[in-house]
Short mmCIF file of C-alpha atoms in Angstrom, two decimals:
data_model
loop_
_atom_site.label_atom_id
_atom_site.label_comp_id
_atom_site.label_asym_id
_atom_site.label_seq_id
_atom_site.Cartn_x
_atom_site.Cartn_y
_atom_site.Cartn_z
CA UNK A 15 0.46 9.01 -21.92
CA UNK A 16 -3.12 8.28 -21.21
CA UNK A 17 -5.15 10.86 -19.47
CA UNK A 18 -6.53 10.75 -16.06
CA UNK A 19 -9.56 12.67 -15.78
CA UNK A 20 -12.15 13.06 -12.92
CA UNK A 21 -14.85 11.99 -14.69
CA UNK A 22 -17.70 12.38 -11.74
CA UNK A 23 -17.91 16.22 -13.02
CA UNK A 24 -19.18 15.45 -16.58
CA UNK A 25 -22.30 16.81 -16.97
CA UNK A 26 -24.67 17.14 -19.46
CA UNK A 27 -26.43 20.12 -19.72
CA UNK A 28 -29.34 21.60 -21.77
CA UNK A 29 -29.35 25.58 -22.87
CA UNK A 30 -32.81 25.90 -22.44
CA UNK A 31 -36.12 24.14 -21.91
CA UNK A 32 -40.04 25.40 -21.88
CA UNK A 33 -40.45 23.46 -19.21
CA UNK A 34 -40.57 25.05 -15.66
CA UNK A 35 -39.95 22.23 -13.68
CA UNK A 36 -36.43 22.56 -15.26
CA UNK A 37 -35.32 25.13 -12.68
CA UNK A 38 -35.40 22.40 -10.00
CA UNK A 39 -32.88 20.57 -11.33
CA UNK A 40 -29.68 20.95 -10.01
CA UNK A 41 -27.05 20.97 -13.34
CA UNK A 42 -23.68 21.67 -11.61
CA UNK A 43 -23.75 18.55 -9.55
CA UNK A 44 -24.36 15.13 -11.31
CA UNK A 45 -27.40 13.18 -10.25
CA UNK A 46 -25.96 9.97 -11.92
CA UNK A 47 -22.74 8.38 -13.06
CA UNK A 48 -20.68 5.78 -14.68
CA UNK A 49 -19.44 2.62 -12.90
CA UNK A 50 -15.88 2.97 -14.71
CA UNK A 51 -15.96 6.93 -13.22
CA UNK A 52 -16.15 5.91 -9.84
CA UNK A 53 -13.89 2.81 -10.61
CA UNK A 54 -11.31 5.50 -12.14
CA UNK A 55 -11.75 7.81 -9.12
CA UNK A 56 -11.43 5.21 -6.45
CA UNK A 57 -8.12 3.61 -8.16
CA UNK A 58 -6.22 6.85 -7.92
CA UNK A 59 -7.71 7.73 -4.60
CA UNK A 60 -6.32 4.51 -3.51
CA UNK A 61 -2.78 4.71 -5.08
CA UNK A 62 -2.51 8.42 -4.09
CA UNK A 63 -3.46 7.93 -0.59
CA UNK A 64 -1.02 4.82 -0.13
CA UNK A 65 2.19 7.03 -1.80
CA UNK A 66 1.48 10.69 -0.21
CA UNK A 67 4.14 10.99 2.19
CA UNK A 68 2.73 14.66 2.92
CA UNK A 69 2.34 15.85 6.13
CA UNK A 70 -1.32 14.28 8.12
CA UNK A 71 -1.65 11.89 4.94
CA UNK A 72 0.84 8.95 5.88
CA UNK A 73 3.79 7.58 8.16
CA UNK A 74 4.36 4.46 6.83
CA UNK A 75 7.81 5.77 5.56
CA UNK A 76 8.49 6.90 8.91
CA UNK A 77 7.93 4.07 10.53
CA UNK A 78 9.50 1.69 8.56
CA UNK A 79 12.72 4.25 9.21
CA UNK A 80 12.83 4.79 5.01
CA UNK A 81 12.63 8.46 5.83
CA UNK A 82 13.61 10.65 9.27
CA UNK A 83 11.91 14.29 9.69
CA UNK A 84 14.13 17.62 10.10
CA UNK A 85 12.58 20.14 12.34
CA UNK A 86 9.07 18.40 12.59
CA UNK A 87 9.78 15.39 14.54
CA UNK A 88 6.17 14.40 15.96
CA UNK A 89 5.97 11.32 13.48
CA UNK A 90 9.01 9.87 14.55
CA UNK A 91 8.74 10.42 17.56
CA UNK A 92 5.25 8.42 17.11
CA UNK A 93 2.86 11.22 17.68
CA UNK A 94 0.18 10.25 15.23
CA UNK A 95 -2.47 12.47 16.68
CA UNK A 96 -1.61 15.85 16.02
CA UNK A 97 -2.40 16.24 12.82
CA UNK A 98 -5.10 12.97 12.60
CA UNK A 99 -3.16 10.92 10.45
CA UNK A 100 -5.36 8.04 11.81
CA UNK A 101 -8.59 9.75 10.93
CA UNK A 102 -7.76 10.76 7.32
CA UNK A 103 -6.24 7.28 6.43
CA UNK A 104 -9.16 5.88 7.69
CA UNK A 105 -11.95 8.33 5.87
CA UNK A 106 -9.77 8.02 2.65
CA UNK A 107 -9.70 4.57 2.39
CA UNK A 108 -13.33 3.97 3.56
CA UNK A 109 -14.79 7.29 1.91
CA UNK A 110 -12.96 8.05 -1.59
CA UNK A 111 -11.82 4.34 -2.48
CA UNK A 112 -14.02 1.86 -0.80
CA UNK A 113 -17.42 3.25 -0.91
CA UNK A 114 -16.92 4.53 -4.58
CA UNK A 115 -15.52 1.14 -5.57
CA UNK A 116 -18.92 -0.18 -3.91
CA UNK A 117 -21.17 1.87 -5.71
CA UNK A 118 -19.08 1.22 -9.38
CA UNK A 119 -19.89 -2.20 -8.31
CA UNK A 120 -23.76 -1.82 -7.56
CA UNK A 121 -24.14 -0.04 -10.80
CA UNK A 122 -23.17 -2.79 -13.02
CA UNK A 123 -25.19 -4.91 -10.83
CA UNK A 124 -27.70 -2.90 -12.87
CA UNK A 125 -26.60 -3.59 -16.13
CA UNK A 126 -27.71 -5.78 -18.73
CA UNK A 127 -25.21 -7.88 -20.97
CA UNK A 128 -26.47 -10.15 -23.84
CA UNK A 129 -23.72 -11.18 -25.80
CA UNK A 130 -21.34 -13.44 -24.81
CA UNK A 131 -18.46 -10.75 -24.92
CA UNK A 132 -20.49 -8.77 -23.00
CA UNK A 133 -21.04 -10.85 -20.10
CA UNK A 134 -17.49 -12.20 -19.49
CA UNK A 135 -16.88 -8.19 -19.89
CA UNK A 136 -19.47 -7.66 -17.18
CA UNK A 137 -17.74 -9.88 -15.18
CA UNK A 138 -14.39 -9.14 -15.85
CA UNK A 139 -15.65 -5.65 -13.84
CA UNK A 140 -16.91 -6.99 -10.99
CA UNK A 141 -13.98 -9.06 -10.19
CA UNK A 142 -11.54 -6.23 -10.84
CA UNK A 143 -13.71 -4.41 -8.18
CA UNK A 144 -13.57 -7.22 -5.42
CA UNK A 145 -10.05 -7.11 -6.11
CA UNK A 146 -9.34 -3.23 -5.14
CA UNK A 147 -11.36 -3.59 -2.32
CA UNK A 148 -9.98 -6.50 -1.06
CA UNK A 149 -6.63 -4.87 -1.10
CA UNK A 150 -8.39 -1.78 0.44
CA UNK A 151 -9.40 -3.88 3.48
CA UNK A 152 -6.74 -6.34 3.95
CA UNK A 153 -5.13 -2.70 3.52
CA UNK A 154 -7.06 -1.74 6.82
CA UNK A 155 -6.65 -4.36 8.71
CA UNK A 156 -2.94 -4.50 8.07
CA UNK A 157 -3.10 -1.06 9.58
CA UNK A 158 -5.50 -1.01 12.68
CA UNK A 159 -7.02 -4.58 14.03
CA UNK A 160 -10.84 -5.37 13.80
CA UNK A 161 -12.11 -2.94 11.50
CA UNK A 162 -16.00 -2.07 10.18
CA UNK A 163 -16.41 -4.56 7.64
CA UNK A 164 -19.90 -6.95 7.11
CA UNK A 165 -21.48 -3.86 7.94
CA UNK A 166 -19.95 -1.10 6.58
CA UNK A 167 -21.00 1.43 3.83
CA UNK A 168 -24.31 0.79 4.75
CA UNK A 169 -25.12 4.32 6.79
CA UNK A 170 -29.11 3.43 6.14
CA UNK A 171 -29.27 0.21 8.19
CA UNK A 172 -25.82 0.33 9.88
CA UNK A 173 -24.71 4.17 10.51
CA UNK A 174 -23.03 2.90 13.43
CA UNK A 175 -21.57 -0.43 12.37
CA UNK A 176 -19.73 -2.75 14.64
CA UNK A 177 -16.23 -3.97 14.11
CA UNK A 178 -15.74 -7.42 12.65
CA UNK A 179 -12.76 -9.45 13.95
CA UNK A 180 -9.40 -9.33 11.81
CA UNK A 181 -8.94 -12.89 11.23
CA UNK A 182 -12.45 -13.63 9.95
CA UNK A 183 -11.94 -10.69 7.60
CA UNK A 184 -8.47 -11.72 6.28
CA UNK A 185 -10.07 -15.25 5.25
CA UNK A 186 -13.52 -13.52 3.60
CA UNK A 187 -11.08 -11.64 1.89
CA UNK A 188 -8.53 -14.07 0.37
CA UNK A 189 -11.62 -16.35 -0.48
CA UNK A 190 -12.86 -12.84 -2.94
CA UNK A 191 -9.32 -13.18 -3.98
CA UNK A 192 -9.38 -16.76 -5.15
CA UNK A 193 -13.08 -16.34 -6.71
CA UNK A 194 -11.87 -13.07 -8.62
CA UNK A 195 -8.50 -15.14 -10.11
CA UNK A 196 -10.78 -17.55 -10.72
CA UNK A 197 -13.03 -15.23 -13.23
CA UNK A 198 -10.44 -13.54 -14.76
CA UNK A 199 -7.97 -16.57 -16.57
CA UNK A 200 -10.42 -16.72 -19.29
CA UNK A 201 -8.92 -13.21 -20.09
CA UNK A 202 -10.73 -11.29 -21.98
CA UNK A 203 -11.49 -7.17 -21.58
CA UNK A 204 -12.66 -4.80 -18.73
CA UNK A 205 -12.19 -1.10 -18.27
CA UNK A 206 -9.77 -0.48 -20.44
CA UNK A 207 -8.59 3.32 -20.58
CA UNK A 208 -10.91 3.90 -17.42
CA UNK A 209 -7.83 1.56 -15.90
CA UNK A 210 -5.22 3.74 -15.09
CA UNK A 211 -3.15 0.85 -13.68
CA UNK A 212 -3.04 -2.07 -16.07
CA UNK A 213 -5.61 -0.54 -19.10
CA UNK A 214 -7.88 -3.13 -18.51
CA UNK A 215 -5.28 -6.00 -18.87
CA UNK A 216 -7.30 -8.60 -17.18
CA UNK A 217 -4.18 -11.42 -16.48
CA UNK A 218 -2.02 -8.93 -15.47
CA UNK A 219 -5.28 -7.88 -12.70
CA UNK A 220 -5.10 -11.93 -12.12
CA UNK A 221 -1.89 -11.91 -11.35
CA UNK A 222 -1.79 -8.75 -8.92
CA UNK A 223 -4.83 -10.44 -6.87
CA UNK A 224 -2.82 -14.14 -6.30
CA UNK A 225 0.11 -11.77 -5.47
CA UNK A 226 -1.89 -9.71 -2.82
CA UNK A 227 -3.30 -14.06 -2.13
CA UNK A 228 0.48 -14.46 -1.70
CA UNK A 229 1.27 -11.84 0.64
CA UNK A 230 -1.92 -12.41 2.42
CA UNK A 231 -1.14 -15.74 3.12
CA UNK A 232 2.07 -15.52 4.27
CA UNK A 233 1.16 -12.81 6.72
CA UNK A 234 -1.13 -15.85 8.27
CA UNK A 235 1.66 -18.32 8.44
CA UNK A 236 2.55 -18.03 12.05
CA UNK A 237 -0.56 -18.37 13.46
CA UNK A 238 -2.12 -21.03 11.10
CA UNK A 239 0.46 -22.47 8.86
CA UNK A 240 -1.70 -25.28 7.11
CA UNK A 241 -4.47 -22.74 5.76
CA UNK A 242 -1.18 -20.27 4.87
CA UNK A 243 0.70 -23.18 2.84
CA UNK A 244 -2.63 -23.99 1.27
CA UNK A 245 -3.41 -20.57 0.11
CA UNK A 246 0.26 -20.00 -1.07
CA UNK A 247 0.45 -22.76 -3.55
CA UNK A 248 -3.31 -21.92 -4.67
CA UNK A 249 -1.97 -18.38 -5.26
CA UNK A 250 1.34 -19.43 -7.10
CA UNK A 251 -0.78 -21.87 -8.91
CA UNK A 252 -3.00 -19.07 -10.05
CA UNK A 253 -0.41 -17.08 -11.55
CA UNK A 254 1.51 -14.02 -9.63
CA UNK A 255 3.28 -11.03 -10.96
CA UNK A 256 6.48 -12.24 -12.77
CA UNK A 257 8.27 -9.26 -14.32
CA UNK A 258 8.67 -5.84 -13.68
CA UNK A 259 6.83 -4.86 -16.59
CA UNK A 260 3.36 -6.43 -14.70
CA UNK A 261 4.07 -4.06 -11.25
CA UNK A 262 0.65 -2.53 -10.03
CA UNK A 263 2.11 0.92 -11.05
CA UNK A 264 0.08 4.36 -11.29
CA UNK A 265 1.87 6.28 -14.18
CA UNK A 266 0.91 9.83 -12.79
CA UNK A 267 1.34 12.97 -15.25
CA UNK A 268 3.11 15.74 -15.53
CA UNK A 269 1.00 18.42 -13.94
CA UNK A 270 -1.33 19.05 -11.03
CA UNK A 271 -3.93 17.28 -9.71
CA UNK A 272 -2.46 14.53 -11.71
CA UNK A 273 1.05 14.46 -10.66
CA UNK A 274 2.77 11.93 -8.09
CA UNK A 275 2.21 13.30 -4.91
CA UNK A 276 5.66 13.08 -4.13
CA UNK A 277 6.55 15.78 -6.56
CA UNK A 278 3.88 18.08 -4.47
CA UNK A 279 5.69 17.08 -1.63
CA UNK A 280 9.06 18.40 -3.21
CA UNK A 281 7.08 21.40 -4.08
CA UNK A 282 5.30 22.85 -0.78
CA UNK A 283 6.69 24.42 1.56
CA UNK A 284 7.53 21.09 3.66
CA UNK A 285 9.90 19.96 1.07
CA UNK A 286 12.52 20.45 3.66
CA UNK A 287 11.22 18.23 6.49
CA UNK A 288 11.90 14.90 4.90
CA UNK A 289 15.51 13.03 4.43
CA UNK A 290 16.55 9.58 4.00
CA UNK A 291 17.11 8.03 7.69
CA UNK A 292 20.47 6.61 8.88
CA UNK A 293 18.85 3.19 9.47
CA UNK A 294 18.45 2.70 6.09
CA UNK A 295 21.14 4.74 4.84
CA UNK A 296 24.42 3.26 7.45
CA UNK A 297 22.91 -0.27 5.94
CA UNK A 298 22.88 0.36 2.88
CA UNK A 299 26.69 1.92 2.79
CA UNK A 300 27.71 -1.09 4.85
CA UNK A 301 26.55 -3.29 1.78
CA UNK A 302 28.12 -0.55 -0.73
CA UNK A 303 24.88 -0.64 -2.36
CA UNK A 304 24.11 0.04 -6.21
CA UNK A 305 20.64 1.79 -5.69
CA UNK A 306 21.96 4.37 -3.35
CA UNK A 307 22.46 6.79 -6.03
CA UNK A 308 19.00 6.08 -7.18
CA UNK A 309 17.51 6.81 -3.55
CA UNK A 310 19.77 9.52 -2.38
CA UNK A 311 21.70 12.54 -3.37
CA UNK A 312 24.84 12.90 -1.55
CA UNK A 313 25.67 14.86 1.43
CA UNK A 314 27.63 17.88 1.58
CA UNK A 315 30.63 15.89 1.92
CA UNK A 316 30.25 13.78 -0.61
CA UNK A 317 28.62 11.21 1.17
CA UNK A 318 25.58 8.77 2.04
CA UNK A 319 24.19 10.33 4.60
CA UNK A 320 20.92 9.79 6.68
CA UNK A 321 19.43 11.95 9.20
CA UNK A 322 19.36 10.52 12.68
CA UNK A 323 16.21 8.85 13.05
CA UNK A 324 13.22 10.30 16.00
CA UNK A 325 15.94 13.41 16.44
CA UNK A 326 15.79 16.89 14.54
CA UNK A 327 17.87 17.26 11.86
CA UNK A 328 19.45 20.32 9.65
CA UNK A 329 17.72 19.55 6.35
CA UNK A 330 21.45 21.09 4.12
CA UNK A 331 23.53 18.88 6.02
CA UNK A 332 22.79 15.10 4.58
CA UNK A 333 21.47 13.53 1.82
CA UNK A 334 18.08 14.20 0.40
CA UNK A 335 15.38 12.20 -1.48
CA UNK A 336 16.62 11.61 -4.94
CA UNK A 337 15.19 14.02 -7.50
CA UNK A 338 13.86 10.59 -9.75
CA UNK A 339 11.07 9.93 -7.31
CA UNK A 340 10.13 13.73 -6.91
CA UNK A 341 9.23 13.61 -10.73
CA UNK A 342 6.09 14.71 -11.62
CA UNK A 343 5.46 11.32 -13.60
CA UNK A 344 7.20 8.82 -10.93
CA UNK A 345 4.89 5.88 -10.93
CA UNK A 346 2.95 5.02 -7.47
CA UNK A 347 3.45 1.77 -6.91
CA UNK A 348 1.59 -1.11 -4.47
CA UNK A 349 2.93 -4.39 -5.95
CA UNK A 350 6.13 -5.15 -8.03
CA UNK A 351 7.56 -8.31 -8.95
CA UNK A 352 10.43 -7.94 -6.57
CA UNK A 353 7.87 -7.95 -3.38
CA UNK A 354 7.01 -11.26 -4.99
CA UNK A 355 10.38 -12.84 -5.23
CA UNK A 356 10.56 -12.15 -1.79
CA UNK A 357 7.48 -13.48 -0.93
CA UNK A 358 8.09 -16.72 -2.54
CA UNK A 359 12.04 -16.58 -1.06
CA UNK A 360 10.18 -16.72 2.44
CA UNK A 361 7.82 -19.02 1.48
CA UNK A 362 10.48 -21.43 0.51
CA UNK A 363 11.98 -20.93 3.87
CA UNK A 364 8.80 -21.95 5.56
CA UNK A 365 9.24 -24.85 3.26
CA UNK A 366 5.56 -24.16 1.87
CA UNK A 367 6.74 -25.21 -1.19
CA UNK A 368 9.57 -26.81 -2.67
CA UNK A 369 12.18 -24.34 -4.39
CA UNK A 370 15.15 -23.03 -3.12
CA UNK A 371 14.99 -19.72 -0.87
CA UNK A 372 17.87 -18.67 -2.44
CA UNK A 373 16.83 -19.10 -5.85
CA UNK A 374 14.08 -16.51 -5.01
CA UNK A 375 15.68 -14.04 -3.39
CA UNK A 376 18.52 -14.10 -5.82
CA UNK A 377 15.33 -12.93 -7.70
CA UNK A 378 13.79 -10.50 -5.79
CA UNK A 379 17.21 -8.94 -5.46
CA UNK A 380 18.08 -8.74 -8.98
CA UNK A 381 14.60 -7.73 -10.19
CA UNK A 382 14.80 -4.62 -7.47
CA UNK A 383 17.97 -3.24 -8.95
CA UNK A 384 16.21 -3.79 -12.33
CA UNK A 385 13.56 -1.73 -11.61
CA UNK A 386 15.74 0.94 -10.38
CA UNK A 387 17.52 1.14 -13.42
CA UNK A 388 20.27 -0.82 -12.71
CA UNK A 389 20.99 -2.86 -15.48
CA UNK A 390 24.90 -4.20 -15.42
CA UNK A 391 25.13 -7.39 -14.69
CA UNK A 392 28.21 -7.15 -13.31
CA UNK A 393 27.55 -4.67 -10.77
CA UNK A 394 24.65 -6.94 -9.78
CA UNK A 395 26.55 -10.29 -9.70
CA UNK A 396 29.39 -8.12 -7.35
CA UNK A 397 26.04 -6.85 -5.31
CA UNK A 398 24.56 -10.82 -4.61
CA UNK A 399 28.45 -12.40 -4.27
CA UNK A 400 29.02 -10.28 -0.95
CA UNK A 401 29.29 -12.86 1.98
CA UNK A 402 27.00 -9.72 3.71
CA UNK A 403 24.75 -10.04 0.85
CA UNK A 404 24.72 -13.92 -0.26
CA UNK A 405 22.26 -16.15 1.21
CA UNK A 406 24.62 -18.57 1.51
CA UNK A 407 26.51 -16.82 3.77
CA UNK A 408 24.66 -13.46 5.08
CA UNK A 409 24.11 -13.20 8.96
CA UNK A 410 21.28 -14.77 10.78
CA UNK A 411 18.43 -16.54 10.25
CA UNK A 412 16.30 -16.84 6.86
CA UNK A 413 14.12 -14.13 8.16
CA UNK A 414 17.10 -11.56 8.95
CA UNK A 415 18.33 -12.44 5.57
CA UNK A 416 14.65 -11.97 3.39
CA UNK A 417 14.13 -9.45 5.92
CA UNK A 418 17.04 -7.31 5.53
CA UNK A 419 17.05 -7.39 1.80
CA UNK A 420 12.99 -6.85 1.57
CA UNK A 421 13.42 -3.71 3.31
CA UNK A 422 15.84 -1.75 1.27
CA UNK A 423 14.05 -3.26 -1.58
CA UNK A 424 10.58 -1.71 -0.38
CA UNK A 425 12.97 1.44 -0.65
CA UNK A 426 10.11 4.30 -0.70
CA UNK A 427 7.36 1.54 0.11
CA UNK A 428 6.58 2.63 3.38
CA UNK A 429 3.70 0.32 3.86
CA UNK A 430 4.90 -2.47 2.55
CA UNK A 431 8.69 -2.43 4.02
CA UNK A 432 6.69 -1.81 7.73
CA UNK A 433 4.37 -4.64 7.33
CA UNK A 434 7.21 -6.82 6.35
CA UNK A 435 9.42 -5.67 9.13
CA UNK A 436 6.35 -6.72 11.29
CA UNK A 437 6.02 -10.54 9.85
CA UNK A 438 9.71 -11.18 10.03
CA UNK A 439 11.32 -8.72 12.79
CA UNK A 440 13.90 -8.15 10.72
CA UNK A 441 15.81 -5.27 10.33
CA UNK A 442 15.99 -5.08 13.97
CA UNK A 443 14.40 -1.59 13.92
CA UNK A 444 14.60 0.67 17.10
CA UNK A 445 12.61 3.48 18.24
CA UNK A 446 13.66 6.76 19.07
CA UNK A 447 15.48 7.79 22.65
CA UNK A 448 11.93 9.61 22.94
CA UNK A 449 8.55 8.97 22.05
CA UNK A 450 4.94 9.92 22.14
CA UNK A 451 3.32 8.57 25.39
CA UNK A 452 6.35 6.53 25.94
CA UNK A 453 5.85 3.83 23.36
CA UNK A 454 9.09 1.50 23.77
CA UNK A 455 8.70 0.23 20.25
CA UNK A 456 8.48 0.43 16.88
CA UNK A 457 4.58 0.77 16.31
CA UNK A 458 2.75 -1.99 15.38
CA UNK A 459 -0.33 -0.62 14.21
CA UNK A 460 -2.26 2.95 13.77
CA UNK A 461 -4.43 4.13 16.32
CA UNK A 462 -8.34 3.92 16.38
CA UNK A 463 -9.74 7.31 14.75
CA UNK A 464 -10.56 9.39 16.55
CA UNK A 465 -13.91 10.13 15.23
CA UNK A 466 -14.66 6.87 15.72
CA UNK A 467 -14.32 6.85 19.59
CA UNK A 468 -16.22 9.75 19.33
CA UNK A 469 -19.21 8.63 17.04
CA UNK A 470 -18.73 5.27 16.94
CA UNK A 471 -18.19 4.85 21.23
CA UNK A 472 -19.88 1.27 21.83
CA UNK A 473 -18.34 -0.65 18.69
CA UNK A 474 -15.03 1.06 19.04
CA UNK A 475 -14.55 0.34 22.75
CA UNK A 476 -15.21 -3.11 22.25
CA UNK A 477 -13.07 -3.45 19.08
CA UNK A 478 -10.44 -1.79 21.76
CA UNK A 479 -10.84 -4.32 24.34
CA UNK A 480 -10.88 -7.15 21.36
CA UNK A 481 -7.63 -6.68 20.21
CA UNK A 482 -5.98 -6.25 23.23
CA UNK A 483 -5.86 -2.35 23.62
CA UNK A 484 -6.18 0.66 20.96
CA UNK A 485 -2.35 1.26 21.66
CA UNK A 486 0.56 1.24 18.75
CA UNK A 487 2.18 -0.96 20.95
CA UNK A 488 -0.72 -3.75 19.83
CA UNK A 489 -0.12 -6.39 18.16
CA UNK A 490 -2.21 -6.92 14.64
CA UNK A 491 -3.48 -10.77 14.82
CA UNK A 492 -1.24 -12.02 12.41
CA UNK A 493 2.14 -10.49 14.07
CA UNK A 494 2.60 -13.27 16.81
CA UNK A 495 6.32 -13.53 16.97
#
């Protein structure tokens, strides 16, 4: 179990000096640092932020209907404001991950490597950098629109910058991508224990930026198809997370700070206001599905049993989150090899390449109960032979059928199952009988900050009127259907 250490507070110190000048200098807060520090840092800033399902950190469970609330039913009901989820998404992603990932990055600018080891090392950094914070913005936009981007982290020259339009982001950002994969398949080293993800395994790093490529691209593919197919096969040619054992996974430890935030969730005092939701529950019953027992205790009654979603629930009548993924040590996870499967399943329906969908999400399928522990064959074969559950002969299009499947998949993956529900429209997800200033659907994206329409007026306003309206019910540009 490696340790995972905040290493921004090492300091070192000196008893005593004859030098008066001395008492100026400040020697409980660090003047200087370590690129793999802030690298460190920003990685489980990232990770922790993306997997806290605490209340004011995120909704994506909620609104990907994973999860339904008990007696605190604002987020389900839509109401994002209350408690600024919007704002501290936003500040966490921009202040604790992307700006410390920046400066890691402008410190080994800094550096000097002679040796050939010590350049491809060098480089090896760098790349793993552009990588995190190309997730972190794709990350962004995913989540709100047009976004601060050529301009941001620059408070000197831009302390108000402007937003940058969503589209032309996406593509500066899969470009990073492709010149990151592109240093990395010599192999070679990097951070190594300062990692806490892959331990500095620079093809498994490869492989999770042509997978984020992947995903990327596919989230283009209705609106420009030929640049999507392009960038698909580039990112499959490139190499993209092929077994569970490569999953961008967080091991977390066994005790506070360090432990999965879940398992502070299970132990605060709102441990009660989260339970599985009936969506995702009834569907999963309907399928008799395998990985129930590993998402869900049972009811009182002995059954599967979600709360009803956007309504108030009494926490000791239905199933509750399975004790596994309160564990101290549960991983946090942003990529696994099933998201792939699926991934290339749908790309193979959009016929951006030439395997069979079913092939893939035969795949996908098989490598999700895998990574839930479900390991019998048999049970897994029974699973895929359903005429519910085969592709062959499940209901609907091949976008209900990825669709369904990605979802329960993406099982405590709020982000991820919501922005695939948003590509594909599938499951046909509802909203509530009542919602926050009415919204009639499921949202679509977060809400500007709202320290940015306060600070940030003249950029945000026209970022607002850009996008067609700083309203959940707006559209990201990718989600055209």
């Amino acid at each position: 179990m490696r340790k995972i250490i905040y290493p921004l507070m090492f300091i070192t110190m000196i008893s005593c000096s004859d030098n008066i000048t001395d008492m100026n200098e400040d020697i409980i807060n660090p003047q200087s640092t370590k690129p793999q520090y802030l690298f460190t840092n920003a990685e489980k800033a990232l990770v922790d932020q993306m997997v806290n399902p605490g209340i004011y950190n995120n909704v994506f469970r909620l609104f990907a209907q994973q999860w339904s609330e008990t007696q605190w039913i604002f987020e389900s009901q839509y109401n994002t404001t209350f408690g600024k989820i919007s704002d501290v998404h936003f500040s966490i992603l921009n202040r604790d991950v992307i700006a410390n990932l920046k400066q890691s990055r402008n410190l080994l600018d800094l550096e000097t490597a002679v040796t050939p080891t010590e350049i491809a090392t060098l480089k090896n950094k760098k790349a793993i950098i552009d990588i995190l914070i190309a997730y972190s913005f794709s990350q962004m936009v995913d989540t709100y629109g047009d976004i601060p981007y050529s301009e941001a982290q620059d408070i000197t020259n831009f302390p108000l910058p402007k937003y940058d339009d969503a589209q032309t982001i996406y593509r500066d950002l899969i470009l990073k991508l492709t010149n990151a994969s592109n240093v990395l398949k010599d192999g070679g080293t990097s951070f190594g224990d300062a990692d806490l993800v892959y331990q500095g395994n620079v093809l498994k790093w490869r492989k999770f930026a042509n997978s984020l490529k992947l995903r990327m691209s596919l989230n283009m593919a209705d609106i420009n198809a030929v640049d999507a197919k392009r960038w698909t096969t580039e990112a499959i040619a490139g190499g993209v997370i092929s077994g569970n054992d490569e999953n961008f996974n967080l091991n977390y430890l066994s005790l506070q700070p360090n432990a999965n935030p879940l398992y502070g969730l299970a132990n605060s005092s709102y441990k009660d206001y989260f339970i599985p939701s009936n969506t995702l529950v009834d569907k999963m019953n309907d399928l008799a599905d395998p990985r129930r027992s590993k998402f869900y205790t049972t009811a009182p009654d002995g059954t599967y049993k979600g709360g009803i979603y956007g309504e108030t629930n009494l926490f000791s009548s239905f199933s509750h989150v399975t004790p596994t993924i309160s564990e101290p040590t549960f991983p946090g996870t942003l990529f696994d090899y099933s998201e792939t499967e699926f991934l290339l399943a749908e790309a193979a329906a959009r016929t951006f390449i030439t395997d069979s969908p079913e092939t893939h999400y035969v795949k996908a399928i098989s490598a999700s109960m895998a990574n839930w522990g479900i390991t019998d064959a048999t049970v897994i074969s029974a699973y895929l032979a359903q005429p519910k559950v085969a592709y062959a002969t499940a209901t609907g299009t091949w976008e209900q059928k990825i669709g369904e499947q990605a979802w329960i998949a993406l099982y405590n993956r709020g982000f991820e199952g919501w922005t695939s529900y948003r590509r594909l429209d599938f499951p046909a997800l509802k909203p509530p009988a009542k919602t926050y200033l009415n919204i009639n659907t499921v949202p679509k994206r977060y809400m500007y900050p709202g320290i940015e329409e306060t600070l940030n007026t003249k950029n945000n306003t026209a970022a607002s009127v850009a996008i067609g309206g700083n309203s959940m019910a707006t559209k990201v540009f990718w989600d055209k259907k």
